[in-house]
Amino acid sequence: MNKLPQEIVIVGGGTAGWMTACYLARTAELMANNSNVPIPAPKITLLESAVISTVGVGEGSTPYLRHFFEFLGINESEWMLKCSATYKMGISFERWTTTAESKTTRPVFTESDSYFHPFFSSLDIPTADMYFSAVNEYRKGASHDINPSHYFTAAHMVEKGITPDAICSSANIDYAYHFDAGLLGDFLKEYALNKGVSHQIGTVANVESHEHTIASLKLDDGNTLSADFFIDCSGFRGLLGKQALSRRFTSYADTLFNDAAVAIASDATASPETALQTRSIALSYGWQWHIPLTSRTGNGYVYSSQFCTEAQAEEELRLALEPDQPHQQARHLKMTVGRLEEHWKGNCLCIGLSQGFIEPLEATALMLVQYALHHFIDCWQSNNPRREERYNSEINRMFDGIRDYIAAHYYLNTRDDSAYWVACREDLKVPDTLSYLLNAWDKGASFEQALNEVDNKLVYLRPSWYCIFAGMKRFSNNTTPLAQPNTLALRTMQQSVDGAYRAKQP
């Protein structure tokens, strides 16, 4: 087992920086506890600028975040309380399709123009195959109920307001969280400092580097910061990786058009603890997020600056919010969508926004941070001479796989009420993997076989692909009537949840 570098400098705070500090400090602690010989603790320093603010509006996660806190040894009730957090069982996608087909009329939306993308768990085993079968039969022209909310337990829990902590642990319910990103950063900072991480305030004035190696950092106060290993968490600036080391960046701009966002907080909704879902509501030039926290409601509009201005985006978001709700000042953000080709080279690792970014439609930012850290430790501790190459290849696979799934949301839209939505269908560069799946689906070929053939490129699993293709109504036979709700699936799903709920009760 290779020990960690003895001197590590993390450049940049925010959620990514403090997650990195926590993960490394905990890793060092566990290595020391599990070793038969003494292992000196590495010196970990986080350098944070007092004049550069962090993005800090991301308020959602994937189920992967649960494993991060389990690794740190933190009970979820502890951190959730301090971060205004709520549970998340999935995402409701609303108005991404429409019954109106005219570009000149105001679109008309119905209940069928929304679908729920659930997180999946062992309780879904009895009904998931019913869903896959129903969708495939509908593709062939048979009338079936293809609403994922009628087959997956997460949807039932959202409808009834059943939180995952009310379900017995043996049910292996998969769930995620909503949280206040600023408070989460503060919580992680406290944890890291308690584990011995050093916090230094300062701004980098110059980076001394040679090829793939960072020698030292010159700060604006004249001091020099040296280390064995540097981690770039400096956000979109990419102070070390992009700027100092000139690492190549692969843009996703031709596939994902959104490059800006505006965020406006409002008062907490009634009973946010049992809202249990993120809402993604399509607007004229992108989509609106609605995230319930215990202290407030997070609202935002992710859009493309090619199609509207900051002022237009803010106006449309404010019109979409509850008129009687007091709203805070808007915060405008720019996004660079894409990834580095080399995330780790020499003595510098890029983590978070400095390594890449995919818009927050599926709340994958923290998952990528966590996965990148976990995979780095695995590769670092291996003796493989090609460990950097293997690391970069796997992280790029993750980024590209997420891009493919996010792109599907836009390409599958059926809206014609703005040039933006038309461009998402007609001008979007469809990634090869997505194109392959679309071709198999549209031709009526075996979707199971198609998924298996590109399995090594997929990040999202089988249920997610079925949910998005069916939820976005990608059918050549859209005139086939939908069947009444599948009562067997609904009853089975309800019995599974009720049984797991009763098993938890004293």
XYZ file of C-alpha atoms in Angstrom:
506
model
C 0.000 0.000 0.000
C 1.500 3.310 -1.100
C 1.207 6.017 1.510
C -0.113 9.423 0.582
C 2.260 12.258 -0.375
C 3.652 13.798 2.804
C 2.881 17.404 1.882
C -0.341 18.160 0.006
C -1.658 21.597 -0.930
C -5.264 22.043 -2.011
C -5.817 25.274 -3.923
C -9.367 26.511 -3.452
C -12.090 26.014 -0.874
C -15.768 25.642 -1.612
C -17.508 22.289 -1.522
C -14.972 20.557 -3.789
C -11.962 21.818 -1.836
C -13.307 20.866 1.564
C -14.621 17.511 0.309
C -11.104 16.806 -0.932
C -9.550 17.814 2.378
C -11.998 15.639 4.323
C -11.511 12.644 2.051
C -7.721 12.766 2.190
C -7.606 13.315 5.953
C -9.976 10.399 6.554
C -8.018 8.191 4.140
C -4.779 8.930 5.970
C -6.449 8.174 9.298
C -7.775 4.810 8.109
C -4.434 3.860 6.551
C -2.687 4.564 9.845
C -5.280 2.616 11.831
C -5.036 -0.415 9.547
C -1.249 -0.528 9.268
C 1.054 -2.737 11.294
C 3.796 -0.130 11.084
C 3.577 3.577 11.932
C 2.525 5.783 9.024
C 3.206 9.483 9.475
C 0.178 11.654 8.827
C 0.542 13.824 5.716
C 0.512 17.576 6.068
C -2.601 18.771 4.237
C -2.998 22.498 3.642
C -6.010 24.122 2.023
C -5.280 27.511 0.514
C -8.360 29.670 0.131
C -8.589 33.157 -1.312
C -10.360 35.822 0.689
C -11.302 37.747 -2.454
C -12.571 35.017 -4.789
C -16.052 33.698 -4.049
C -17.179 30.146 -4.717
C -20.096 29.146 -6.946
C -21.991 27.417 -4.151
C -25.533 27.184 -5.551
C -25.641 23.445 -6.156
C -28.239 22.092 -3.764
C -28.874 18.540 -4.954
C -27.012 15.259 -5.044
C -27.137 11.672 -6.214
C -27.314 8.665 -3.851
C -23.519 8.426 -4.093
C -23.206 11.207 -1.502
C -24.496 8.854 1.196
C -21.346 6.766 0.823
C -19.168 9.836 1.266
C -20.568 10.552 4.719
C -20.462 6.859 5.631
C -16.774 6.885 4.697
C -16.204 9.930 6.912
C -18.077 8.213 9.754
C -20.722 10.948 9.996
C -24.335 10.133 10.773
C -26.730 11.698 8.277
C -28.933 13.149 11.015
C -25.948 15.199 12.211
C -24.972 16.836 8.935
C -28.519 17.141 7.538
C -29.664 19.162 10.534
C -26.769 21.591 10.178
C -27.146 21.993 6.395
C -30.923 22.534 6.101
C -31.002 19.238 4.212
C -33.983 17.217 3.027
C -34.269 13.793 1.446
C -34.474 13.325 -2.309
C -36.075 10.284 -3.953
C -35.750 11.435 -7.551
C -36.443 14.188 -10.065
C -39.705 15.294 -11.609
C -39.258 16.441 -15.224
C -42.047 18.783 -16.200
C -42.955 20.363 -19.562
C -40.042 18.910 -21.504
C -42.648 17.603 -23.932
C -45.857 19.293 -25.000
C -49.135 18.512 -26.679
C -48.881 21.702 -28.762
C -46.872 21.455 -31.976
C -47.147 24.987 -33.331
C -44.219 27.367 -32.910
C -46.556 30.338 -32.998
C -48.925 29.350 -30.202
C -48.407 29.178 -26.487
C -47.666 25.547 -25.578
C -50.334 23.567 -23.785
C -49.121 21.186 -21.096
C -50.902 18.183 -19.646
C -50.068 15.721 -16.887
C -48.619 13.385 -19.519
C -45.992 16.030 -20.321
C -44.238 15.231 -17.035
C -42.527 12.129 -15.744
C -40.676 11.121 -12.602
C -37.127 9.735 -12.715
C -36.801 7.693 -9.516
C -33.840 6.334 -7.661
C -33.991 2.556 -7.710
C -33.788 0.034 -4.882
C -34.257 -3.636 -4.073
C -37.951 -2.978 -3.399
C -38.353 -2.385 -7.148
C -37.276 -5.878 -8.175
C -40.861 -7.270 -8.365
C -42.138 -4.411 -10.553
C -39.143 -3.241 -12.597
C -39.400 -6.091 -15.090
C -43.114 -5.310 -15.432
C -42.119 -1.803 -16.469
C -39.455 -2.855 -18.968
C -41.876 -5.337 -20.524
C -44.687 -2.762 -20.720
C -42.439 -0.205 -22.447
C -41.136 -2.721 -24.972
C -44.650 -3.955 -25.743
C -45.804 -0.354 -26.211
C -42.936 0.157 -28.662
C -44.488 -2.670 -30.699
C -47.901 -1.009 -30.757
C -49.656 -2.670 -27.818
C -51.522 -0.493 -25.332
C -49.765 -0.453 -21.945
C -49.245 1.707 -18.889
C -45.718 3.107 -19.296
C -45.693 5.672 -16.500
C -42.591 4.917 -14.348
C -44.360 6.336 -11.286
C -46.666 3.309 -11.353
C -43.781 0.838 -11.079
C -41.034 2.269 -8.850
C -41.303 2.638 -5.091
C -39.573 6.044 -4.940
C -42.575 7.587 -6.697
C -44.951 6.059 -4.164
C -42.834 7.411 -1.301
C -42.898 10.894 -2.843
C -46.661 10.772 -3.285
C -47.249 9.650 0.311
C -44.450 11.737 1.869
C -42.694 8.655 3.291
C -39.104 9.587 4.104
C -36.382 6.935 3.697
C -35.481 7.022 7.375
C -38.959 5.610 8.054
C -38.119 2.474 6.036
C -36.193 -0.463 7.497
C -32.530 -0.496 6.453
C -32.732 -4.045 5.079
C -34.890 -2.698 2.228
C -31.800 -0.931 0.812
C -33.735 2.148 -0.272
C -31.654 4.324 -2.564
C -31.985 8.045 -1.966
C -30.086 11.317 -2.061
C -30.311 14.782 -0.488
C -31.052 18.441 -1.026
C -28.884 20.802 1.035
C -27.611 24.346 1.478
C -24.255 24.286 -0.331
C -22.802 27.083 1.795
C -23.691 25.344 5.035
C -22.360 22.049 3.718
C -19.038 23.713 2.924
C -18.873 25.077 6.469
C -19.659 21.644 7.917
C -16.955 19.942 5.865
C -14.488 22.662 6.767
C -15.052 22.044 10.473
C -14.607 18.288 9.992
C -11.372 18.760 8.035
C -9.873 21.171 10.566
C -10.687 18.725 13.362
C -8.776 16.066 11.412
C -5.674 18.242 11.310
C -6.032 19.978 7.951
C -4.351 23.386 7.906
C -6.370 26.320 6.545
C -4.464 29.196 4.973
C -5.928 32.399 3.535
C -4.101 33.784 0.542
C -4.225 34.463 -3.177
C -1.891 32.828 -5.691
C 0.098 35.448 -7.584
C 2.305 33.085 -9.590
C 2.725 29.342 -10.137
C 6.235 28.007 -10.615
C 5.979 24.907 -12.797
C 7.938 22.769 -15.219
C 6.191 20.467 -17.721
C 3.818 18.365 -15.581
C 5.225 19.433 -12.221
C 4.230 22.229 -9.865
C 7.286 23.462 -7.951
C 5.699 26.078 -5.694
C 3.077 28.776 -5.371
C 3.986 32.427 -4.938
C 1.313 34.221 -2.908
C 0.394 37.882 -3.199
C 1.778 38.554 0.264
C 5.234 37.452 -0.881
C 5.228 34.057 0.800
C 5.940 30.783 -1.022
C 3.953 27.582 -0.592
C 5.672 24.312 -1.519
C 4.435 20.715 -1.435
C 4.972 17.228 -2.831
C 1.529 17.170 -4.407
C -0.967 19.847 -5.465
C -4.710 19.563 -5.956
C -6.476 22.179 -8.052
C -9.921 23.029 -6.644
C -9.852 26.586 -7.967
C -13.096 26.272 -9.930
C -13.607 27.298 -13.537
C -10.370 29.351 -13.432
C -8.338 26.134 -13.367
C -5.409 27.963 -11.811
C -3.040 24.984 -11.858
C -4.313 22.555 -14.470
C -5.664 24.871 -17.166
C -3.489 27.935 -16.647
C -0.129 26.860 -15.245
C 0.108 23.418 -16.861
C -1.913 24.193 -20.028
C -3.888 20.975 -19.917
C -6.151 20.523 -22.909
C -9.871 21.071 -22.437
C -12.578 19.192 -24.341
C -15.667 21.345 -24.701
C -19.191 19.914 -24.657
C -20.673 23.155 -26.010
C -21.790 21.570 -29.287
C -23.806 18.981 -27.356
C -24.913 20.872 -24.250
C -25.951 24.427 -25.110
C -26.619 25.789 -21.615
C -23.798 27.985 -20.346
C -25.399 30.271 -17.763
C -27.723 30.250 -14.789
C -29.588 32.631 -12.518
C -30.471 31.646 -8.949
C -33.096 33.193 -6.671
C -33.968 31.837 -3.235
C -37.447 32.074 -1.731
C -39.109 31.083 1.531
C -39.368 27.435 2.497
C -42.449 25.613 1.285
C -44.896 23.900 3.627
C -43.498 20.584 4.903
C -40.263 20.610 2.866
C -39.107 17.528 4.783
C -41.631 15.386 2.908
C -41.395 17.021 -0.538
C -38.744 14.420 -1.433
C -38.092 15.452 -5.029
C -36.253 17.959 -7.156
C -38.452 19.570 -9.786
C -36.945 20.312 -13.201
C -39.372 22.512 -15.141
C -38.614 23.347 -18.770
C -38.825 27.065 -19.599
C -38.326 28.918 -22.883
C -34.533 28.649 -23.101
C -33.586 25.960 -20.607
C -35.010 24.655 -17.356
C -35.894 25.776 -13.840
C -34.860 23.940 -10.702
C -37.044 23.882 -7.607
C -35.368 22.400 -4.526
C -37.020 22.191 -1.090
C -34.759 22.888 1.904
C -35.858 23.210 5.512
C -34.760 26.875 5.635
C -35.645 28.066 2.131
C -36.514 26.995 -1.385
C -33.786 26.950 -4.004
C -34.866 28.245 -7.404
C -32.792 28.683 -10.507
C -32.866 28.858 -14.282
C -30.196 27.103 -16.350
C -30.226 28.515 -19.872
C -28.260 29.188 -23.046
C -26.890 32.697 -23.516
C -27.081 32.130 -27.286
C -30.849 32.427 -27.044
C -31.565 34.875 -24.219
C -29.924 37.566 -22.103
C -29.353 37.624 -18.348
C -32.204 40.082 -17.943
C -34.605 37.922 -19.960
C -33.671 34.829 -17.960
C -34.152 36.576 -14.630
C -37.503 37.990 -15.719
C -38.783 34.605 -16.868
C -37.659 32.923 -13.644
C -39.315 35.564 -11.462
C -42.551 35.155 -13.440
C -42.374 31.405 -12.884
C -42.044 31.747 -9.102
C -44.955 32.094 -6.720
C -46.124 35.741 -6.980
C -46.887 36.087 -3.275
C -43.475 34.779 -2.212
C -40.727 37.227 -1.180
C -37.684 36.582 -3.359
C -34.064 37.387 -2.721
C -31.716 39.160 -5.085
C -30.793 37.202 -8.191
C -27.339 35.715 -8.582
C -26.050 35.252 -12.130
C -23.506 32.574 -13.038
C -21.518 31.556 -16.096
C -20.648 27.927 -16.784
C -17.906 26.276 -18.841
C -19.197 22.880 -19.917
C -16.698 20.151 -20.738
C -13.704 18.383 -19.202
C -9.929 18.205 -19.158
C -8.242 15.433 -21.108
C -5.751 14.867 -18.283
C -7.059 15.266 -14.738
C -3.948 13.850 -13.057
C -0.462 14.246 -14.400
C 2.766 14.460 -12.445
C 2.209 16.014 -9.036
C -1.025 17.846 -9.833
C -4.599 16.546 -9.646
C -7.616 18.619 -10.725
C -10.876 18.131 -8.808
C -14.286 19.758 -9.141
C -14.975 22.608 -11.567
C -11.268 22.836 -12.395
C -11.404 19.379 -13.991
C -14.722 19.813 -15.773
C -18.396 20.539 -15.446
C -21.651 19.158 -16.757
C -24.695 21.291 -16.178
C -26.626 20.424 -12.984
C -29.644 18.736 -14.599
C -29.018 15.414 -12.826
C -27.077 16.877 -9.852
C -23.871 15.011 -10.701
C -21.238 17.592 -9.673
C -20.527 16.266 -6.175
C -20.738 12.683 -7.404
C -17.930 13.422 -9.853
C -15.839 15.029 -7.101
C -16.352 12.031 -4.857
C -15.735 9.476 -7.587
C -12.609 11.292 -8.761
C -11.190 11.230 -5.217
C -12.069 7.599 -4.626
C -10.565 6.497 -7.917
C -7.452 8.607 -7.330
C -6.751 6.862 -4.026
C -7.217 3.468 -5.682
C -4.847 4.336 -8.511
C -2.312 6.033 -6.240
C -2.059 2.964 -4.042
C -1.581 0.655 -7.003
C 1.849 -0.090 -8.385
C 0.672 0.094 -11.971
C 3.156 2.153 -14.021
C 0.259 3.414 -16.159
C -1.847 4.529 -13.209
C -2.196 8.130 -14.398
C -3.330 6.970 -17.828
C -5.832 4.550 -16.310
C -7.131 7.230 -13.968
C -7.677 9.790 -16.708
C -9.352 7.251 -18.967
C -11.850 6.265 -16.280
C -12.675 9.834 -15.242
C -13.178 10.789 -18.885
C -15.485 7.798 -19.290
C -17.539 9.073 -16.367
C -17.766 12.607 -17.725
C -18.648 11.443 -21.237
C -21.208 8.940 -19.966
C -22.984 11.602 -17.937
C -22.859 13.991 -20.906
C -24.564 11.353 -23.061
C -27.461 10.975 -20.637
C -27.874 14.724 -20.076
C -27.874 15.295 -23.847
C -30.758 12.835 -24.198
C -33.038 15.160 -22.222
C -32.585 17.918 -24.780
C -32.545 15.869 -27.943
C -35.739 14.026 -26.948
C -37.743 17.194 -26.236
C -40.832 17.792 -28.389
C -41.301 21.518 -27.795
C -41.564 23.941 -30.708
C -42.327 27.167 -28.830
C -38.817 28.645 -29.050
C -35.790 28.472 -31.325
C -33.856 27.052 -28.366
C -35.890 23.837 -28.148
C -35.861 23.363 -31.902
C -32.073 23.781 -31.920
C -31.749 21.162 -29.179
C -33.254 18.659 -31.608
C -31.892 19.873 -34.912
C -28.468 21.370 -34.125
C -27.296 19.366 -31.113
C -24.311 17.092 -31.807
C -25.592 13.710 -30.684
C -22.853 11.687 -28.933
C -22.062 8.319 -30.515
C -23.369 6.209 -27.627
C -26.644 8.105 -27.459
C -26.982 7.869 -31.245
C -26.520 4.101 -31.059
C -29.231 3.711 -28.419
C -31.599 6.013 -30.303
C -31.120 4.039 -33.501
C -31.888 0.729 -31.772
C -34.924 2.188 -30.003
C -36.374 3.882 -33.080
C -35.935 0.824 -35.305
C -37.706 -1.430 -32.823
C -34.573 -3.474 -32.145
C -33.900 -5.101 -28.790
C -33.186 -2.250 -26.395
C -31.783 -4.742 -23.892
C -29.184 -5.890 -26.407
C -28.317 -2.321 -27.349
C -27.752 -1.382 -23.704
C -25.559 -4.436 -23.185
C -23.436 -3.657 -26.231
C -22.495 -0.186 -24.950
C -22.504 -1.089 -21.268
C -18.834 -0.178 -20.785
C -19.621 3.405 -21.857
C -22.730 3.924 -19.770
C -22.863 5.677 -16.412
C -26.647 5.541 -16.073
C -28.139 2.098 -15.760
C -30.959 0.280 -17.530
C -33.923 1.740 -15.584
C -32.774 5.316 -16.212
C -32.615 4.821 -19.985
C -36.069 3.252 -20.068
C -37.478 6.067 -17.940
C -36.121 8.859 -20.113
C -37.010 7.318 -23.485
C -40.531 6.462 -22.337
C -40.974 9.549 -20.161
C -40.037 11.833 -23.067
C -42.480 9.900 -25.288
C -39.957 8.722 -27.858
C -42.353 6.457 -29.739
C -43.025 6.174 -33.456
C -46.575 5.045 -32.610
C -47.649 7.937 -30.385
C -51.236 7.367 -31.470
C -51.353 4.103 -29.525
C -53.550 4.760 -26.480
C -52.060 4.379 -23.033
C -53.614 1.737 -20.836
C -55.130 2.436 -17.451
C -52.668 2.372 -14.526
C -51.209 -1.069 -13.910
C -53.090 -2.060 -10.765
C -50.909 -5.134 -10.148
C -47.740 -3.044 -10.232
C -49.278 -0.327 -8.055
C -50.501 -2.850 -5.506
C -47.174 -4.716 -5.444
C -45.248 -1.458 -5.083
C -47.475 -0.246 -2.252
C -47.206 -3.559 -0.418
C -43.402 -3.466 -0.673
C -43.211 0.040 0.813
C -45.818 -0.649 3.488
C -44.045 -3.843 4.525
C -40.678 -2.097 4.806
C -42.356 0.740 6.732
C -44.021 -1.608 9.231
C -40.763 -3.475 9.728
C -39.146 -0.247 10.962
C -41.845 0.531 13.495
C -41.222 -0.433 17.156
